[in-house]
Tab-separated table of C-alpha atoms in Angstrom:
chain	number	residue	atom	x	y	z
A	1	MET	CA	-12.422	6.696	-56.229
A	2	ALA	CA	-11.321	8.838	-53.294
A	3	SER	CA	-14.065	9.754	-50.849
A	4	SER	CA	-14.510	10.068	-47.116
A	5	LEU	CA	-17.207	9.026	-44.664
A	6	LEU	CA	-17.465	9.533	-40.909
A	7	ILE	CA	-19.868	7.202	-39.111
A	8	LEU	CA	-20.969	8.426	-35.680
A	9	GLY	CA	-23.261	6.786	-33.153
A	10	GLY	CA	-23.717	5.604	-29.629
A	11	ALA	CA	-22.670	2.284	-28.157
A	12	ARG	CA	-24.096	-0.704	-30.048
A	13	SER	CA	-25.752	1.572	-32.609
A	14	GLY	CA	-24.459	-0.421	-35.604
A	15	LYS	CA	-21.534	1.850	-36.539
A	16	SER	CA	-18.941	-0.844	-37.184
A	17	ARG	CA	-21.354	-3.202	-38.905
A	18	PHE	CA	-22.467	-0.379	-41.215
A	19	ALA	CA	-18.841	0.537	-41.952
A	20	VAL	CA	-17.725	-2.938	-43.001
A	21	ALA	CA	-20.924	-3.673	-44.948
A	22	ASP	CA	-20.366	-0.789	-47.391
A	23	PRO	CA	-20.480	-2.339	-50.885
A	24	ALA	CA	-18.088	0.363	-52.135
A	25	LEU	CA	-15.269	-1.180	-50.074
A	26	ALA	CA	-13.652	-3.068	-52.924
A	27	GLY	CA	-10.192	-3.872	-54.173
A	28	ARG	CA	-7.366	-3.675	-51.653
A	29	VAL	CA	-9.037	-2.857	-48.326
A	30	ALA	CA	-7.275	-2.191	-45.027
A	31	PHE	CA	-8.854	-2.122	-41.586
A	32	VAL	CA	-7.043	0.192	-39.172
A	33	ALA	CA	-7.816	-0.898	-35.619
A	34	THR	CA	-7.261	1.382	-32.632
A	35	ALA	CA	-8.438	-1.003	-29.889
A	36	GLU	CA	-6.093	-2.594	-27.400
A	37	PRO	CA	-7.284	-5.729	-25.575
A	38	ARG	CA	-6.907	-4.279	-22.067
A	39	ASP	CA	-9.393	-6.740	-20.555
A	40	ALA	CA	-11.451	-9.835	-21.419
A	41	GLU	CA	-14.478	-7.832	-22.578
A	42	MET	CA	-12.396	-5.771	-25.012
A	43	ALA	CA	-10.724	-8.947	-26.291
A	44	ARG	CA	-14.200	-10.411	-27.000
A	45	ARG	CA	-15.264	-7.240	-28.842
A	46	ILE	CA	-12.119	-7.276	-30.946
A	47	ALA	CA	-12.701	-10.944	-31.840
A	48	ARG	CA	-16.331	-10.225	-32.773
A	49	HIS	CA	-15.322	-7.305	-35.009
A	50	ARG	CA	-12.649	-9.431	-36.717
A	51	ALA	CA	-15.236	-12.117	-37.445
A	52	GLU	CA	-17.577	-9.526	-39.010
A	53	ARG	CA	-15.112	-8.242	-41.601
A	54	PRO	CA	-13.810	-10.028	-44.705
A	55	ARG	CA	-10.737	-12.184	-44.125
A	56	GLU	CA	-8.932	-10.785	-47.160
A	57	TRP	CA	-8.767	-7.294	-45.668
A	58	ALA	CA	-5.383	-6.260	-44.282
A	59	THR	CA	-5.452	-5.369	-40.578
A	60	VAL	CA	-3.225	-2.585	-39.297
A	61	GLU	CA	-2.948	-1.898	-35.567
A	62	ALA	CA	-2.745	1.810	-34.684
A	63	PRO	CA	-3.779	2.388	-31.066
A	64	LEU	CA	-1.706	5.584	-30.764
A	65	GLU	CA	0.000	6.629	-34.006
A	66	LEU	CA	-3.131	6.623	-36.148
A	67	VAL	CA	-2.184	9.479	-38.458
A	68	ALA	CA	1.230	8.039	-39.328
A	69	ARG	CA	-0.120	4.525	-39.927
A	70	LEU	CA	-3.119	5.774	-41.903
A	71	GLY	CA	-0.800	7.889	-44.046
A	72	GLU	CA	1.149	4.748	-44.954
A	73	VAL	CA	-1.897	2.562	-45.563
A	74	GLU	CA	-3.987	4.969	-47.636
A	75	ARG	CA	-1.267	5.140	-50.291
A	76	THR	CA	-1.288	1.379	-50.888
A	77	HIS	CA	-4.988	0.531	-50.590
A	78	ASP	CA	-8.177	1.340	-52.476
A	79	ALA	CA	-10.211	1.671	-49.284
A	80	VAL	CA	-9.465	2.015	-45.577
A	81	VAL	CA	-11.771	1.622	-42.572
A	82	VAL	CA	-10.638	3.188	-39.274
A	83	ASP	CA	-12.415	1.799	-36.202
A	84	CYS	CA	-12.461	3.835	-34.039
A	85	LEU	CA	-11.521	7.407	-33.193
A	86	THR	CA	-13.086	7.019	-29.745
A	87	LEU	CA	-10.536	4.451	-28.614
A	88	TRP	CA	-7.718	6.366	-30.291
A	89	VAL	CA	-8.536	9.509	-28.275
A	90	GLY	CA	-8.859	7.433	-25.096
A	91	ASN	CA	-5.525	5.707	-25.748
A	92	ARG	CA	-3.801	9.059	-26.212
A	93	LEU	CA	-5.280	10.393	-22.973
A	94	LEU	CA	-4.215	7.267	-21.085
A	95	ARG	CA	-0.700	7.733	-22.475
A	96	GLY	CA	-0.664	11.218	-20.953
A	97	ASP	CA	-1.194	13.429	-23.998
A	98	ASP	CA	-2.651	16.828	-23.196
A	99	ASP	CA	-5.629	18.275	-25.053
A	100	ALA	CA	-3.448	20.383	-27.348
A	101	GLN	CA	-1.500	17.294	-28.458
A	102	VAL	CA	-4.681	15.338	-29.200
A	103	LEU	CA	-6.231	18.242	-31.110
A	104	ALA	CA	-3.030	18.778	-33.114
A	105	GLU	CA	-3.170	15.099	-34.133
A	106	ALA	CA	-6.867	15.518	-34.979
A	107	ASP	CA	-5.952	18.436	-37.242
A	108	ARG	CA	-3.303	16.268	-38.925
A	109	LEU	CA	-5.930	13.535	-39.346
A	110	ALA	CA	-8.401	15.993	-40.887
A	111	ALA	CA	-5.726	17.205	-43.316
A	112	LEU	CA	-4.967	13.603	-44.291
A	113	VAL	CA	-8.682	12.916	-44.847
A	114	ARG	CA	-8.930	15.919	-47.181
A	115	ARG	CA	-6.018	14.792	-49.370
A	116	ALA	CA	-6.357	10.990	-49.199
A	117	GLY	CA	-6.204	9.128	-52.472
A	118	CYS	CA	-8.489	6.273	-51.436
A	119	ARG	CA	-11.928	5.713	-49.961
A	120	LEU	CA	-11.738	6.436	-46.212
A	121	THR	CA	-14.362	5.355	-43.700
A	122	LEU	CA	-13.868	6.471	-40.107
A	123	VAL	CA	-15.930	5.336	-37.107
A	124	SER	CA	-16.395	7.268	-33.863
A	125	ASN	CA	-18.774	7.408	-30.942
A	126	GLU	CA	-21.118	10.306	-30.348
A	127	VAL	CA	-20.710	10.636	-26.591
A	128	GLY	CA	-22.075	14.146	-26.091
A	129	ALA	CA	-25.726	13.116	-25.971
A	130	GLY	CA	-25.413	10.677	-23.088
A	131	VAL	CA	-25.076	10.857	-19.349
A	132	HIS	CA	-23.042	13.772	-17.972
A	133	PRO	CA	-19.653	12.389	-16.865
A	134	GLU	CA	-19.125	12.366	-13.097
A	135	THR	CA	-15.339	12.608	-13.195
A	136	ALA	CA	-13.016	15.303	-14.497
A	137	LEU	CA	-11.339	12.761	-16.805
A	138	GLY	CA	-14.710	11.617	-18.153
A	139	LEU	CA	-15.741	15.208	-18.833
A	140	ARG	CA	-12.407	15.946	-20.495
A	141	PHE	CA	-12.706	12.834	-22.677
A	142	ARG	CA	-16.269	13.665	-23.737
A	143	ASP	CA	-15.413	17.243	-24.639
A	144	LEU	CA	-12.182	16.316	-26.409
A	145	LEU	CA	-13.818	13.571	-28.475
A	146	GLY	CA	-16.549	16.029	-29.463
A	147	CYS	CA	-13.881	18.428	-30.745
A	148	VAL	CA	-12.077	15.635	-32.614
A	149	ASN	CA	-15.351	14.491	-34.195
A	150	GLN	CA	-16.102	18.047	-35.348
A	151	ARG	CA	-12.704	18.394	-37.029
A	152	VAL	CA	-13.012	15.051	-38.800
A	153	ALA	CA	-16.655	15.659	-39.788
A	154	ASP	CA	-15.664	18.971	-41.330
A	155	ALA	CA	-13.000	17.199	-43.418
A	156	CYS	CA	-15.238	14.321	-44.558
A	157	GLU	CA	-17.461	14.488	-47.615
A	158	ARG	CA	-20.173	12.474	-45.896
A	159	VAL	CA	-21.231	12.031	-42.265
A	160	VAL	CA	-23.777	9.488	-41.022
A	161	LEU	CA	-25.258	9.123	-37.537
A	162	MET	CA	-26.268	5.574	-36.643
A	163	VAL	CA	-29.304	5.151	-34.389
A	164	ALA	CA	-30.736	1.686	-33.669
A	165	GLY	CA	-28.914	0.279	-36.691
A	166	LEU	CA	-30.334	2.921	-39.019
A	167	PRO	CA	-28.160	5.489	-40.819
A	168	LEU	CA	-29.203	9.122	-40.654
A	169	VAL	CA	-27.359	11.250	-43.219
A	170	LEU	CA	-25.982	14.403	-41.595
A	171	LYS	CA	-23.733	15.547	-44.427
A	172	ALA	CA	-23.551	14.645	-48.100
A	173	PRO	CA	-21.757	16.056	-51.152
A	174	GLY	CA	-23.036	19.545	-51.857
A	175	TRP	CA	-23.625	20.313	-48.181
A	176	ARG	CA	-22.452	23.741	-47.026
A	177	ARG	CA	-21.767	25.003	-43.548
A	178	GLY	CA	-22.925	28.453	-42.650
A	179	VAL	CA	-25.695	30.864	-41.956
A	180	ALA	CA	-27.151	33.271	-44.505
A	181	ASP	CA	-27.249	37.032	-43.941
A	182	ASP	CA	-30.881	36.770	-42.847
A	183	GLY	CA	-29.970	34.236	-40.142
A	184	ALA	CA	-31.360	31.212	-41.983
A	185	VAL	CA	-29.276	28.071	-42.002
A	186	GLN	CA	-27.864	27.437	-45.460
A	187	ALA	CA	-28.929	24.108	-46.909
A	188	PRO	CA	-27.334	22.251	-49.822
């Protein structure tokens, strides 16, 4: 059954573990990885994440061209986990993409999420609640990732925020965005 879930959270909040532990991930499952082993620490993290997911899952590397690769994979699999949007945005910035290019790709990703024919689970960091970045690039990254997360969250049926390994449901089927005429927030 087609559905979509965005899992947000801080560093080491349990996002990836929660994503791969979903019992609804059945049948032909693909894991779309956006990480590149740029240093020893990242190589260790990648190895740890590989060990945590089932061996029978297909792994697809998509550090830059996430939308194109995801478009291919979602047609041939019952479920797809994308881990993570944070690294994808960072990779695009390091390549030299400007904000408009990243946001255009985020819009393409959101459109793909809305029409996907499989179960999609996407993982991303919530970086807006942490320390204020000291550099212009850090500030740009934080703000851009926040915009990407908003676009993807809007497209997803469900959104969960992980805190200390615990999932907090932010959006579920039936949820509506908006404010009523009297100024009250509309609830599902």
